[in-house]
mmCIF file of C-alpha atoms and ligand atoms in Angstrom:
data_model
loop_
_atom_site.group_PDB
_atom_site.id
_atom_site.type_symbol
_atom_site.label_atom_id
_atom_site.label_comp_id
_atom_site.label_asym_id
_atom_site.label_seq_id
_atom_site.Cartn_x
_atom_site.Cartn_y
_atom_site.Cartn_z
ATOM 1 C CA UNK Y 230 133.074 86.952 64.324
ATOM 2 C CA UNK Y 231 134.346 84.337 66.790
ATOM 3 C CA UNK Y 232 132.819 81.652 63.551
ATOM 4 C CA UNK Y 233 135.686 83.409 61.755
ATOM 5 C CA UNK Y 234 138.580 83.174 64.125
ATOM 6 C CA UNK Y 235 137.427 79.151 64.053
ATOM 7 C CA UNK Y 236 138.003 76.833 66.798
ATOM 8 C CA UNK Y 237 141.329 76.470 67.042
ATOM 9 C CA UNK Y 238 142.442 80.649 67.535
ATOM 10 C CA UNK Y 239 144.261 80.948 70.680
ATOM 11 C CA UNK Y 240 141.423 84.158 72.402
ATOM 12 C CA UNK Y 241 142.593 85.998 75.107
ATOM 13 C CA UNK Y 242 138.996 87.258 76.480
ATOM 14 C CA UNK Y 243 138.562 90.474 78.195
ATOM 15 C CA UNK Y 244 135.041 90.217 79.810
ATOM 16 C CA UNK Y 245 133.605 93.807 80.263
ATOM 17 C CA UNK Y 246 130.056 95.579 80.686
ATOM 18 C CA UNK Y 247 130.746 98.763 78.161
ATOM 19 C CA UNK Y 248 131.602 102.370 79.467
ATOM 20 C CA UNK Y 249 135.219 101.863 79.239
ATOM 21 C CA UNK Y 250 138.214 103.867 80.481
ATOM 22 C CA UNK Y 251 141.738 103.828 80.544
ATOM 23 C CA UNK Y 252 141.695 100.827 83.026
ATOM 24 C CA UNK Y 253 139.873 98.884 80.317
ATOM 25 C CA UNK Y 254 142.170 99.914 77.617
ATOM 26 C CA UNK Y 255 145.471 98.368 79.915
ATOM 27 C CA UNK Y 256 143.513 95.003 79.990
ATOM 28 C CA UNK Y 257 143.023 95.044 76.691
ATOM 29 C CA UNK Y 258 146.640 96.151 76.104
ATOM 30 C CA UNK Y 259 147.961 93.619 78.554
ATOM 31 C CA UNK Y 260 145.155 90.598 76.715
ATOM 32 C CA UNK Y 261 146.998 92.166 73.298
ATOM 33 C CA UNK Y 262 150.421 90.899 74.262
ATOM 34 C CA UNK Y 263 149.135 87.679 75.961
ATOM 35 C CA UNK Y 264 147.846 86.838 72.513
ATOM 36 C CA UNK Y 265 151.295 87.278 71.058
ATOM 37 C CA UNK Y 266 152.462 84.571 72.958
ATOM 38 C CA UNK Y 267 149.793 82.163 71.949
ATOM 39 C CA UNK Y 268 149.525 80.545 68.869
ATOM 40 C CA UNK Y 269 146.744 82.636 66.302
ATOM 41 C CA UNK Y 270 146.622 84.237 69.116
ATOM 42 C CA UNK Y 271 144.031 87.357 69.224
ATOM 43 C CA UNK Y 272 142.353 89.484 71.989
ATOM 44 C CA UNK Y 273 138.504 89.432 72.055
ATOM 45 C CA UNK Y 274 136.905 92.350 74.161
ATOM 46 C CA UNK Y 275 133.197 91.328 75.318
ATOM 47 C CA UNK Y 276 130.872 94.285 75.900
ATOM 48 C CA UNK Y 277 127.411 93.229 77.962
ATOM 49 C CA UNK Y 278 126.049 94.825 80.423
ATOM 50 C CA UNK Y 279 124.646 91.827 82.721
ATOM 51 C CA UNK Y 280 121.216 92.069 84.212
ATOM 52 C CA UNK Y 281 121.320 88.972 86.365
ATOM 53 C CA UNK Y 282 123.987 90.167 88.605
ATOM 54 C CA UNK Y 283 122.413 93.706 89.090
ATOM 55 C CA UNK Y 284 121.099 93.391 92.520
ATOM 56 C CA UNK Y 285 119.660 97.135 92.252
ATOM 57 C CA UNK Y 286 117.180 97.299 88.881
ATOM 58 C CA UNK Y 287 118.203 100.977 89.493
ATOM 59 C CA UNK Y 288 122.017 100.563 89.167
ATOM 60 C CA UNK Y 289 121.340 98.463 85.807
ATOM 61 C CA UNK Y 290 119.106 100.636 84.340
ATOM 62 C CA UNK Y 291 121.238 103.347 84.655
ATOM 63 C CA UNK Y 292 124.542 101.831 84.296
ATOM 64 C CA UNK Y 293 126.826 104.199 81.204
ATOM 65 C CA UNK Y 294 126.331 102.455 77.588
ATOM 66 C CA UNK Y 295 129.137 104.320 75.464
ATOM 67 C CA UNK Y 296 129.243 101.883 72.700
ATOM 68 C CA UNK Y 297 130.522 104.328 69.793
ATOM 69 C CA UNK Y 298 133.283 105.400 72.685
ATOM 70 C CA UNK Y 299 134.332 101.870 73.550
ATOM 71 C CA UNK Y 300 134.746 100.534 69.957
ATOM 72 C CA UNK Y 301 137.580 103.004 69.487
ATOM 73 C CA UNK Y 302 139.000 102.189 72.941
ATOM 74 C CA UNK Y 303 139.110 99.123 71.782
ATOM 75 C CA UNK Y 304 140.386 99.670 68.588
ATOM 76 C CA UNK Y 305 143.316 101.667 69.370
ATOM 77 C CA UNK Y 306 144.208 99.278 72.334
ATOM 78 C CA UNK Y 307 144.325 96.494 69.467
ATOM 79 C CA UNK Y 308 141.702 94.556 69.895
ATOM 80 C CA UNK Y 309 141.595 91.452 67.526
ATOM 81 C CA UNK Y 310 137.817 91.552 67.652
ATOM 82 C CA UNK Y 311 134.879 92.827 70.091
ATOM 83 C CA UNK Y 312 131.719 91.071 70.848
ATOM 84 C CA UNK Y 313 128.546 92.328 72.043
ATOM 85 C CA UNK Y 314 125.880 90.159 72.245
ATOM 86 C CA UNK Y 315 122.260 90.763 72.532
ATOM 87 C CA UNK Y 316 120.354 89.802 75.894
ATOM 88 C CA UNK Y 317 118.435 87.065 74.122
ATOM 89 C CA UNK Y 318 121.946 85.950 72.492
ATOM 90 C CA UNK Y 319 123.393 85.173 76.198
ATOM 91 C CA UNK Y 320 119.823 84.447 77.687
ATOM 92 C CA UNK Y 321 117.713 82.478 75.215
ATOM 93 C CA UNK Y 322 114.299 83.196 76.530
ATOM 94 C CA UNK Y 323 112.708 79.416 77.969
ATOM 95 C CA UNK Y 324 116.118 78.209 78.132
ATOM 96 C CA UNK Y 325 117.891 77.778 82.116
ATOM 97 C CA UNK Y 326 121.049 78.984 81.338
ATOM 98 C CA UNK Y 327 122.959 77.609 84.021
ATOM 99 C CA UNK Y 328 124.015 79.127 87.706
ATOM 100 C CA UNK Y 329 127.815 77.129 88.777
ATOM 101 C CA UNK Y 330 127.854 76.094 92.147
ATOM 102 C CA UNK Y 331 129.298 79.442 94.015
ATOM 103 C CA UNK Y 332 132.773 78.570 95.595
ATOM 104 C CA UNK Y 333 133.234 79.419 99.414
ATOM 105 C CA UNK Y 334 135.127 82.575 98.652
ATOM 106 C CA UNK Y 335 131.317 84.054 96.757
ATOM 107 C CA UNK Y 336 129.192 83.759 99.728
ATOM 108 C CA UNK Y 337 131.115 83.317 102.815
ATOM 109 C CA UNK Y 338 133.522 86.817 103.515
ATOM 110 C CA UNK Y 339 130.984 88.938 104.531
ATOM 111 C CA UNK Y 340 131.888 91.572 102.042
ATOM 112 C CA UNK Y 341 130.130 92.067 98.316
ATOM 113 C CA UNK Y 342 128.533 88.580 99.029
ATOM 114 C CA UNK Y 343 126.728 90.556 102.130
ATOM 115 C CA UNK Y 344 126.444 93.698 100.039
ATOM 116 C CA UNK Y 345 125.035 92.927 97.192
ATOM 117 C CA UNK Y 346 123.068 89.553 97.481
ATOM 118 C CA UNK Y 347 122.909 87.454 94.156
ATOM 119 C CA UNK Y 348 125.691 89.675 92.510
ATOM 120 C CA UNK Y 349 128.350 86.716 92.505
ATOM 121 C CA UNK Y 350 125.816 83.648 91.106
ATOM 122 C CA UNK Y 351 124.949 86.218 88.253
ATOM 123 C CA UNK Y 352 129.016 87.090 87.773
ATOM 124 C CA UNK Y 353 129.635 83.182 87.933
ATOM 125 C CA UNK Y 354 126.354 82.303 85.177
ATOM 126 C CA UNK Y 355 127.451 84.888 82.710
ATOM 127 C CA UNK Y 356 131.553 84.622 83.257
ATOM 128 C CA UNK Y 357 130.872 81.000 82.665
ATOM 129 C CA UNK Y 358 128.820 81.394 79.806
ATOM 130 C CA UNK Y 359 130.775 83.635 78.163
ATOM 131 C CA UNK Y 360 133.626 80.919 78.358
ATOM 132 C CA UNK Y 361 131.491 78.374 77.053
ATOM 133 C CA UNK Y 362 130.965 80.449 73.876
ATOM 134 C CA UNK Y 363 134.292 81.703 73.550
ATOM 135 C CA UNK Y 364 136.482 78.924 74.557
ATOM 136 C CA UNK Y 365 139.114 81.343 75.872
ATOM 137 C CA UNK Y 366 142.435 80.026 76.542
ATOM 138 C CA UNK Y 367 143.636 82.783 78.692
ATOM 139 C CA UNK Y 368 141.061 85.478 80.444
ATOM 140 C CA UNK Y 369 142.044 88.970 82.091
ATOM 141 C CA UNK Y 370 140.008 90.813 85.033
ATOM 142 C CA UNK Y 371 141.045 93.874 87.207
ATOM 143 C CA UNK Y 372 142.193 93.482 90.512
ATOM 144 C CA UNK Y 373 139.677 96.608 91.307
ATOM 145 C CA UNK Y 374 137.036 94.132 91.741
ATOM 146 C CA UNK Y 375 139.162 92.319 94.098
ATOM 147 C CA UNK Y 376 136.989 89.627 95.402
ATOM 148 C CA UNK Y 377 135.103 88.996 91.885
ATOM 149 C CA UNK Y 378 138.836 88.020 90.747
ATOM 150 C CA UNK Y 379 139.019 85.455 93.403
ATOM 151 C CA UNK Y 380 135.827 84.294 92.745
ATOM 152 C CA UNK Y 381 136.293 83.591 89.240
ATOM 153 C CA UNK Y 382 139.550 82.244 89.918
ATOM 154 C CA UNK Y 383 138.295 79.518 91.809
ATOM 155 C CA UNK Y 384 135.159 78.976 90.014
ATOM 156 C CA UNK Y 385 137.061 78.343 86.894
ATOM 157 C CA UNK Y 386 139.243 76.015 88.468
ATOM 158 C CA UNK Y 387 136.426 73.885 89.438
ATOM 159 C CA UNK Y 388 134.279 74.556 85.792
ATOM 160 C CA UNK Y 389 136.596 75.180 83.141
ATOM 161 C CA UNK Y 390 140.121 74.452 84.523
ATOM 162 C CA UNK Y 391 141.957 74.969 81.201
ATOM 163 C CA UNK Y 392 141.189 78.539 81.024
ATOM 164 C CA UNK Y 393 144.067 81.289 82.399
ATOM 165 C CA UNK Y 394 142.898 83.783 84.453
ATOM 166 C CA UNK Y 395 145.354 86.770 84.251
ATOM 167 C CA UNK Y 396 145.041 89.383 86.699
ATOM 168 C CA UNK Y 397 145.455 92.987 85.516
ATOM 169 C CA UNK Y 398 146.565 95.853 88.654
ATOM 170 C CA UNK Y 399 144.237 98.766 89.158
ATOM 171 C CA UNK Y 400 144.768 101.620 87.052
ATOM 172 C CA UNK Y 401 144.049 105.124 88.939
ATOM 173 C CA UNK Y 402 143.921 108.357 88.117
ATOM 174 C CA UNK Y 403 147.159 110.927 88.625
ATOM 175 C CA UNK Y 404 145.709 111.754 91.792
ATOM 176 C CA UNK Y 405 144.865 107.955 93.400
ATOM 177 C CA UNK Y 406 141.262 107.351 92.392
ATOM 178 C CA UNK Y 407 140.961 103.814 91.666
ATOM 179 C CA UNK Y 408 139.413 104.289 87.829
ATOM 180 C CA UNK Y 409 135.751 102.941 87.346
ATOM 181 C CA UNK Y 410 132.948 103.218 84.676
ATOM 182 C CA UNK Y 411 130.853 105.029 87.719
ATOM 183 C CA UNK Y 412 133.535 107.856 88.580
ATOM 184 C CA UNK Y 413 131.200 109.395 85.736
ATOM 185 C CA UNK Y 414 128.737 109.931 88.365
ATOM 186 C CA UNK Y 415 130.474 111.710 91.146
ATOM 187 C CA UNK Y 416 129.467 115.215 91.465
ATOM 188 C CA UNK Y 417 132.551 117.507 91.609
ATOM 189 C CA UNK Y 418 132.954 117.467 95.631
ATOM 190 C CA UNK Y 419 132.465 113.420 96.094
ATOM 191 C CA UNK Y 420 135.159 113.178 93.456
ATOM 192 C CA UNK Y 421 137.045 114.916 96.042
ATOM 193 C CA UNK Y 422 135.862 112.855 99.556
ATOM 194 C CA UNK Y 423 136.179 109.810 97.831
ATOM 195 C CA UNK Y 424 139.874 110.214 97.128
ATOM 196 C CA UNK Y 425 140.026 109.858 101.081
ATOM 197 C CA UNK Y 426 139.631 105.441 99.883
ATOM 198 C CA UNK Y 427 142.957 105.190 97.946
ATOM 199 C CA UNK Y 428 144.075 107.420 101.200
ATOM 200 C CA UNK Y 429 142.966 104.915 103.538
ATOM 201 C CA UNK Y 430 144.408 101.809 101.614
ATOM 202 C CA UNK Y 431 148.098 103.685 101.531
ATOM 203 C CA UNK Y 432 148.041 104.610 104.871
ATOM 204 C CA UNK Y 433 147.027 101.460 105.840
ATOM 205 C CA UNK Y 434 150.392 99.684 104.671
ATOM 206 C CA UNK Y 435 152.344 101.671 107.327
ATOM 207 C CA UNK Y 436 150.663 99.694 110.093
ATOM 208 C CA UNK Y 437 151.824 96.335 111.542
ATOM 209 C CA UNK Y 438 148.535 94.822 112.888
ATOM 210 C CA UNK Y 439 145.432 94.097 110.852
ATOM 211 C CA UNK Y 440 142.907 95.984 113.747
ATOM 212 C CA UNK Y 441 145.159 99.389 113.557
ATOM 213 C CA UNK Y 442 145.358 99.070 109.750
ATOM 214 C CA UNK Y 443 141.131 98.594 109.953
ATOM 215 C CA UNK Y 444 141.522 101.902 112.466
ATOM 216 C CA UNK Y 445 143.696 103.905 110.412
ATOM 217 C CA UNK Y 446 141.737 103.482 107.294
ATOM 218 C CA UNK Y 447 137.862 103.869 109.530
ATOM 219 C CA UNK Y 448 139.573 107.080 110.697
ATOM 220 C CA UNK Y 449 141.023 108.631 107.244
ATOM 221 C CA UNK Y 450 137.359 107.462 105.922
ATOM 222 C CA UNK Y 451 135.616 109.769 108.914
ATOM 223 C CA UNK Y 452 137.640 112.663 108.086
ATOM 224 C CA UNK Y 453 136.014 112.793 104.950
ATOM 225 C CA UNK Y 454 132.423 111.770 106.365
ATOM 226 C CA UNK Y 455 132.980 108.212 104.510
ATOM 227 C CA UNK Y 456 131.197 105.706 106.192
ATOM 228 C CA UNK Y 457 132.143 102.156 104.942
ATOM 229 C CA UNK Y 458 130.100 99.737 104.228
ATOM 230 C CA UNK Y 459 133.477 97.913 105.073
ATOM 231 C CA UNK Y 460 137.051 98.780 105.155
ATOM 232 C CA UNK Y 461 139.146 95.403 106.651
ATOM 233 C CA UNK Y 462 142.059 93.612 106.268
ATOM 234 C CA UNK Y 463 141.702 89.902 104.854
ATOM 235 C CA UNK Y 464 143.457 86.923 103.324
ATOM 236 C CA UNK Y 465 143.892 87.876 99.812
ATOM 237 C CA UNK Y 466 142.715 84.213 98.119
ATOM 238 C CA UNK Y 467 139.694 83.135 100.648
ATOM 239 C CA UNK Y 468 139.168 86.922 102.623
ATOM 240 C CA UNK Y 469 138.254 85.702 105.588
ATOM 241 C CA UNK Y 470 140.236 86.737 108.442
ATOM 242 C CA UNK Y 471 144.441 87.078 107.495
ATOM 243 C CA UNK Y 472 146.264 84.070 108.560
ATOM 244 C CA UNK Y 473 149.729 83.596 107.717
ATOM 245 C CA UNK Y 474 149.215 84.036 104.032
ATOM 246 C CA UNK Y 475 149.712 87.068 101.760
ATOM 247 C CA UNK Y 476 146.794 89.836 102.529
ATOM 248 C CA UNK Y 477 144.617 92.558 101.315
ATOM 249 C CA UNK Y 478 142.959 95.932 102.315
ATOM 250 C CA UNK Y 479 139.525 96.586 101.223
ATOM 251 C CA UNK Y 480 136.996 99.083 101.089
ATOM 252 C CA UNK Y 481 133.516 99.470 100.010
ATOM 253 C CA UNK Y 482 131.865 102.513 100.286
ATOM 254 C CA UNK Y 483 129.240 104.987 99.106
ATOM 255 C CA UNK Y 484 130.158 108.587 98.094
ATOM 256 C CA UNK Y 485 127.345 110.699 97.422
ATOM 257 C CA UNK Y 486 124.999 108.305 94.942
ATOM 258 C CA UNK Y 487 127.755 106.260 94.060
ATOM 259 C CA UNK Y 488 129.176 103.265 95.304
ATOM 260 C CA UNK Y 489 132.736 102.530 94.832
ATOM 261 C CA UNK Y 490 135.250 100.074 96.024
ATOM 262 C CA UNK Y 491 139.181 99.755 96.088
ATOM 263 C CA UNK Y 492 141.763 97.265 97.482
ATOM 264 C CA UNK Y 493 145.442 97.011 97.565
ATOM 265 C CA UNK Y 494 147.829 94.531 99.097
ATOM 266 C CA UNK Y 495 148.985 94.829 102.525
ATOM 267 C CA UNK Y 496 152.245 93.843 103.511
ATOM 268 C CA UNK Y 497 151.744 93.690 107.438
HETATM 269 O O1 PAF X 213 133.721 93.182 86.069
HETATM 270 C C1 PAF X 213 132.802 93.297 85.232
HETATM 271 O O2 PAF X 213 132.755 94.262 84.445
HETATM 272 C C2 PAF X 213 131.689 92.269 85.197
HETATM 273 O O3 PAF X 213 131.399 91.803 86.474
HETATM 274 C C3 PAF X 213 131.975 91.093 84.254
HETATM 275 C C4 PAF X 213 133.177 90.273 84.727
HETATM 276 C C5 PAF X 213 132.227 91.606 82.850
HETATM 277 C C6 PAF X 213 130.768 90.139 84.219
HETATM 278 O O4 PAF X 213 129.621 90.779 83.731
#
């Protein structure tokens, strides 16, 4: 497929592991009308589920595979084309395929990078390899995964500077659930406690100092007997502590089996 769109198609890339939902279908959408802007422009969805930044074996073997569902997500989203590569296609057994040095904003934070050691360097080997093969001009990610975005923002810069990355908001659900291919797996009542997140992050705009906003959303996280793995306020671009620069909430946590995570920007 990406033989036939030749070398010199202008491919907006939208980088995803499978299971998708309506939050995939508004990157796509969103990729879509990039495209239109570009010249032979077209929108190239990429379904792989990654292995090497799986930190849990257990999360990866279980994460959704909904291929049948996705191609007609994709379809109807109007997707120019959709990739999805076998493991050995991406990871040619005997060869190294290479790890990009991890910019500061992958292993410094104290947040996923503490979380979920390795995660980033396998996010960074396969983002970067899927560039390599696609030549993208432009590539979309959510802002859900707030500090991936930031990390692929700046490892680009440094690896494959003429590639766009184009951020895409959150889509949630009617009643503020940040929308995620694990949702699937919250039993009725964690659906319900973990609502208490996109709670948190609203109710932490209406505070003027970063510790009350961390407070406020530790307190609306109790309530519902949420116990973050972390819920703070940082710079948006590096998170480490806000300076004078624009900022972010954000909140890891585990409801029930699951573990989700949400971020919005706070104005304080
Ligand atoms: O955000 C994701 O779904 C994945 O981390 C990505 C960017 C597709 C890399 O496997």
């Amino acid at each position: 497929m990406l033989e036939r769109l030749g070398s010199e198609a202008g491919i907006v890339l939208i980088p995803t592991m499978g299971a998708l939902h309506a939050g995939h279908a508004s990157l796509i959408r969103r990729g879509v009308a990039l495209a239109g802007r570009l010249d032979r422009g077209t929108c190239v969805v990429w379904i792989f589920v990654n292995p090497t930044q799986f930190n849990d074996p257990a999360d990866y073997a279980r994460y959704p595979k909904t291929l049948d569902a996705d191609l007609r997500i994709c379809a109807d989203a109007g997707a120019g084309g959709v990739y999805v590569p076998a493991t050995e296609e991406i990871y040619p057994p005997g060869v190294n395929v290479r790890v990009p040095e991890l910019p500061r904003v992958a292993i410094h934070p104290g947040l996923e990078d503490a979380k979920r050691p390795g995660h980033f360097a396998g996010v960074c080997q396969v983002v970067l390899r899927f560039f390599e093969i696609v030549k993208p001009k432009i590539a979309v990610f959510g802002e859900k995964d707030w500090q991936q975005l930031q990390v692929v923002r700046a490892m680009t810069k440094r690896e494959m500077p003429g590639v766009e990355i184009a951020p895409m908001p959150t889509v949630r659900e009617a009643d503020g659930l940040a929308m995620s291919s694990r949702n699937r797996f919250l039993s009725a009542e964690d659906r319900v406690r973990g609502l208490a997140i996109s709670r948190a992050l609203r109710a932490a705009t209406g505070e003027s100092d970063a510790g009350a906003a961390e407070r406020t959303m530790r307190a609306i996280l109790a309530e519902a007997q949420i116990d973050p793995e972390y819920a703070v306020v940082r710079d948006a671009e590096t998170l480490e502590k806000p300076g004078a620069g624009a900022k972010r909430a954000l909140i890891a946590a585990r409801v029930g089996s699951v573990r989700l995570i949400d971020n919005a920007a706070w104005p304080g």
